[in-house]
Coordinates of C-alpha atoms and ligand atoms in Angstrom, one line a residue:
M1364 CA 50.6 -17.2 -28.3
P1365 CA 48.0 -19.5 -26.8
S1366 CA 45.1 -20.4 -29.0
I1367 CA 42.5 -23.1 -29.4
K1368 CA 42.5 -25.1 -32.5
S1369 CA 39.5 -27.0 -33.9
N1370 CA 41.3 -30.3 -33.1
T1371 CA 41.7 -29.3 -29.4
T1372 CA 41.4 -31.9 -26.7
I1373 CA 39.3 -31.2 -23.5
H1374 CA 42.6 -31.1 -21.7
G1375 CA 44.0 -28.6 -24.2
L1376 CA 41.0 -26.3 -23.6
Q1377 CA 41.5 -26.5 -19.8
A1378 CA 45.2 -25.8 -20.2
F1379 CA 44.5 -22.8 -22.5
T1380 CA 42.1 -21.4 -19.8
Q1381 CA 44.8 -21.8 -17.2
E1382 CA 47.5 -20.1 -19.3
V1383 CA 45.4 -17.2 -20.3
Y1384 CA 43.1 -16.6 -17.3
G1385 CA 44.9 -18.3 -14.4
V1386 CA 46.5 -15.2 -13.1
S1387 CA 43.4 -13.0 -13.2
N1388 CA 41.2 -15.8 -11.8
D1389 CA 43.5 -16.3 -8.9
R1390 CA 43.6 -12.6 -8.1
Y1391 CA 40.0 -11.6 -8.6
F1392 CA 37.8 -14.7 -8.1
N1393 CA 37.1 -17.5 -5.7
A1394 CA 35.0 -20.6 -6.5
W1395 CA 31.7 -18.8 -5.7
D1396 CA 32.5 -15.9 -7.9
M1397 CA 33.4 -18.3 -10.7
L1398 CA 30.3 -20.3 -10.3
T1399 CA 28.3 -17.1 -10.5
N1400 CA 30.0 -16.2 -13.8
V1401 CA 29.4 -19.8 -15.1
E1402 CA 25.7 -19.3 -14.2
R1403 CA 25.5 -15.7 -15.5
F1404 CA 26.6 -16.6 -19.0
L1405 CA 24.8 -19.9 -19.0
M1406 CA 21.5 -18.1 -18.3
R1407 CA 22.3 -15.6 -21.1
G1408 CA 22.7 -18.7 -23.4
L1409 CA 19.3 -19.9 -22.2
K1410 CA 17.9 -16.5 -23.1
G1411 CA 19.3 -17.1 -26.6
I1412 CA 17.2 -20.3 -26.7
R1413 CA 14.0 -18.3 -25.8
K1414 CA 14.9 -15.6 -28.4
E1415 CA 15.8 -18.3 -31.0
D1416 CA 19.1 -16.6 -31.5
Q1417 CA 21.7 -19.2 -32.3
E1418 CA 24.7 -16.9 -32.1
K1419 CA 23.6 -15.6 -28.7
I1420 CA 23.3 -19.2 -27.4
E1421 CA 26.7 -20.2 -28.8
L1422 CA 28.7 -17.2 -27.7
N1423 CA 27.3 -17.1 -24.2
L1424 CA 27.7 -20.8 -23.6
I1425 CA 31.3 -20.6 -24.8
I1426 CA 32.0 -17.8 -22.2
S1427 CA 30.1 -19.9 -19.6
L1428 CA 32.2 -22.9 -20.5
S1429 CA 35.4 -20.8 -20.2
W1430 CA 34.4 -19.8 -16.6
Y1431 CA 33.6 -23.5 -15.9
M1432 CA 37.0 -24.5 -17.1
S1433 CA 38.5 -21.9 -14.7
L1434 CA 36.5 -23.4 -11.9
M1435 CA 37.8 -26.8 -12.8
N1436 CA 41.3 -25.4 -12.8
Q1437 CA 40.8 -23.9 -9.4
L1438 CA 39.4 -27.1 -7.9
H1439 CA 42.2 -29.1 -9.7
I1440 CA 39.8 -31.4 -11.5
N1441 CA 41.0 -33.2 -14.6
L1442 CA 37.9 -32.7 -16.6
E1443 CA 38.7 -34.9 -19.6
E1444 CA 39.5 -37.9 -17.3
N1445 CA 36.3 -37.3 -15.3
V1446 CA 34.1 -37.0 -18.4
W1447 CA 35.5 -40.2 -19.9
H1448 CA 35.0 -42.2 -16.7
R1449 CA 31.5 -40.8 -16.3
F1450 CA 30.5 -41.4 -20.0
P1451 CA 32.7 -44.2 -21.5
Y1452 CA 30.8 -44.3 -24.8
V1453 CA 27.6 -45.2 -22.9
C1454 CA 24.9 -43.4 -20.8
S1455 CA 26.2 -42.8 -17.3
Y1456 CA 22.9 -44.0 -15.8
C1457 CA 21.6 -46.9 -17.9
G1458 CA 24.9 -47.9 -19.4
D1459 CA 23.5 -48.2 -22.9
L1460 CA 24.5 -46.8 -26.3
P1461 CA 22.3 -45.0 -27.2
C1462 CA 20.8 -44.2 -23.8
S1463 CA 17.7 -46.2 -23.0
C1464 CA 16.8 -44.6 -19.7
K1465 CA 13.4 -43.4 -21.1
S1466 CA 12.4 -46.4 -23.2
K1467 CA 13.3 -49.0 -20.6
K1468 CA 12.2 -46.7 -17.7
V1469 CA 15.6 -47.4 -15.9
K1470 CA 15.2 -46.5 -12.2
K1471 CA 18.6 -47.4 -10.9
R1472 CA 22.1 -46.4 -11.9
Q1473 CA 23.7 -49.4 -13.7
K1474 CA 27.2 -50.6 -13.3
I1475 CA 29.4 -49.5 -16.2
T1476 CA 32.5 -51.1 -17.6
I1477 CA 35.0 -48.9 -19.4
D1478 CA 36.7 -49.9 -22.6
N1479 CA 39.6 -47.5 -23.0
K1480 CA 40.0 -48.4 -26.7
L1481 CA 36.8 -46.4 -27.4
R1482 CA 38.1 -43.2 -25.7
P1483 CA 37.7 -40.2 -27.9
K1484 CA 40.8 -38.1 -28.4
T1485 CA 39.7 -34.6 -29.4
L1486 CA 36.8 -32.4 -28.1
K1487 CA 35.2 -32.9 -31.5
E1488 CA 35.3 -36.7 -31.0
F1489 CA 33.8 -36.3 -27.5
Q1490 CA 31.0 -34.2 -29.1
I1491 CA 30.3 -37.0 -31.6
M1492 CA 30.3 -39.6 -28.8
F1493 CA 27.7 -37.6 -26.9
E1494 CA 25.5 -37.3 -30.0
K1495 CA 25.6 -41.1 -30.3
I1496 CA 24.8 -41.7 -26.6
Y1497 CA 22.1 -39.0 -26.4
P1498 CA 20.9 -38.4 -30.0
S1499 CA 19.7 -34.8 -30.4
T1500 CA 16.7 -36.1 -32.5
T1501 CA 15.2 -37.5 -29.3
R1502 CA 14.8 -34.1 -27.7
T1503 CA 14.1 -30.4 -28.4
L1504 CA 16.6 -27.6 -28.0
E1505 CA 14.5 -26.3 -25.1
H1506 CA 14.7 -29.7 -23.5
A1507 CA 18.5 -29.6 -23.8
G1508 CA 18.5 -26.1 -22.3
I1509 CA 16.4 -27.1 -19.3
H1510 CA 18.7 -30.1 -18.7
L1511 CA 21.7 -27.7 -18.8
A1512 CA 20.0 -25.5 -16.2
E1513 CA 19.3 -28.5 -13.9
E1514 CA 22.9 -29.6 -14.0
I1515 CA 24.4 -26.2 -13.1
G1516 CA 22.0 -26.3 -10.1
E1517 CA 23.3 -29.7 -9.1
L1518 CA 27.0 -28.7 -9.5
S1519 CA 26.4 -25.7 -7.3
E1520 CA 24.7 -27.9 -4.7
T1521 CA 27.7 -30.2 -4.6
V1522 CA 30.2 -27.4 -4.4
L1523 CA 28.2 -25.8 -1.5
N1524 CA 28.1 -29.2 0.2
Y1525 CA 31.9 -29.8 -0.2
R1526 CA 32.8 -26.3 0.9
G1527 CA 30.9 -27.0 4.1
S1528 CA 32.0 -30.6 4.8
H1529 CA 35.6 -30.7 3.3
K1530 CA 35.0 -34.4 2.8
D1531 CA 36.6 -36.4 0.0
D1532 CA 33.3 -38.2 -0.7
D1533 CA 31.7 -34.9 -1.3
F1534 CA 34.5 -33.8 -3.6
K1535 CA 33.9 -36.9 -5.6
Q1536 CA 30.3 -35.7 -6.1
V1537 CA 31.6 -32.4 -7.4
T1538 CA 33.6 -34.2 -10.0
L1539 CA 30.7 -36.3 -11.1
E1540 CA 28.3 -33.3 -11.4
A1541 CA 31.0 -31.4 -13.2
A1542 CA 31.1 -34.2 -15.9
D1543 CA 27.3 -34.2 -16.1
L1544 CA 27.3 -30.4 -16.7
F1545 CA 29.9 -30.8 -19.4
S1546 CA 27.7 -33.4 -21.2
C1547 CA 24.9 -30.9 -21.1
Y1548 CA 26.9 -28.0 -22.7
I1549 CA 27.7 -30.5 -25.5
G1550 CA 24.1 -31.5 -25.6
V1551 CA 23.0 -28.0 -26.5
F1552 CA 25.6 -27.7 -29.2
N1553 CA 24.5 -31.1 -30.6
S1554 CA 20.9 -29.8 -30.6
L1555 CA 22.1 -26.8 -32.5
K1556 CA 24.1 -29.0 -35.0
S1557 CA 27.0 -26.7 -34.1
D1558 CA 30.6 -27.8 -33.8
L1559 CA 31.8 -26.6 -30.4
A1560 CA 35.5 -27.0 -31.0
T1561 CA 35.3 -25.0 -34.2
K1562 CA 33.4 -22.2 -32.5
L1563 CA 35.9 -22.2 -29.7
S1564 CA 38.8 -21.9 -32.2
I1565 CA 37.1 -18.7 -33.6
V1566 CA 36.5 -17.0 -30.2
F1567 CA 39.9 -18.0 -28.7
K1568 CA 42.0 -17.9 -31.8
N1569 CA 44.5 -15.6 -30.1
N1570 CA 44.9 -15.2 -26.3
C1571 CA 42.0 -13.5 -24.3
H1572 CA 39.1 -12.9 -26.7
V1573 CA 38.6 -9.4 -25.2
C1574 CA 42.1 -7.8 -24.5
K1575 CA 44.0 -10.1 -26.9
K1576 CA 46.7 -10.6 -24.2
S1577 CA 48.1 -13.7 -22.4
P1578 CA 47.9 -13.7 -19.5
C1579 CA 44.6 -11.7 -19.8
E1580 CA 44.9 -8.1 -18.7
C1581 CA 41.2 -7.3 -18.6
S1582 CA 40.3 -5.2 -15.5
F1583 CA 37.8 -6.5 -13.0
D1584 CA 35.4 -3.8 -14.2
K1585 CA 35.8 -4.8 -17.8
I1586 CA 35.2 -8.5 -16.9
M1587 CA 32.0 -7.6 -15.0
H1588 CA 30.6 -5.4 -17.8
F1589 CA 31.4 -7.8 -20.6
K1590 CA 28.4 -9.2 -22.5
F1591 CA 27.5 -10.7 -25.8
Ligands
ZN2072 ZN1 20.5 -43.7 -20.1
ZN2073 ZN1 41.5 -10.1 -21.3

């Protein structure tokens, strides 16, 4: 039965989502519906920040992340590849490790070279990489949450743009914003000093976390009334 292990890769997480939720996603939801679900649980996660409730933050962001993986599957985006090319062990904007955007007041996106020897293998290693690029000691949890909210807005904007234009260049923007959003999910978990892969392995230790089936057999009604 499909499960997520604490040594999962980003690719493994995306494949798990497809195996368990691919059928119900295809039948019930289009890209807009999925984005709404990504946002819905992301905002519940932000509510957890306001309420200072770590479990509420973690669980809701994990469900948001699962919807986001479903969206990546529907758009046929290879997330791991995109994240690595956007953040090859340096900040995607200033190109430094750690990021020096603020201290050097970087105003222009710098050209980045990719050293594939540095590429993390597991999700856990990606989380460590993001902590090194964007140390959580340099921001508050609230700051990480606001950044996450900004990025879901930017992803939505690019999806809207692409659905209108159907141009390859606009699709490229979707993939870039998708990687930025992913970095911000990780950023919140780093601010919480919480290991995302381990949390995922608890929630998704056995098929769908609600109906315990694979493929998921949750009804539309059940999905829409689910909450942590
Ligand atoms: Zn930077
Ligand atoms: Zn289910």
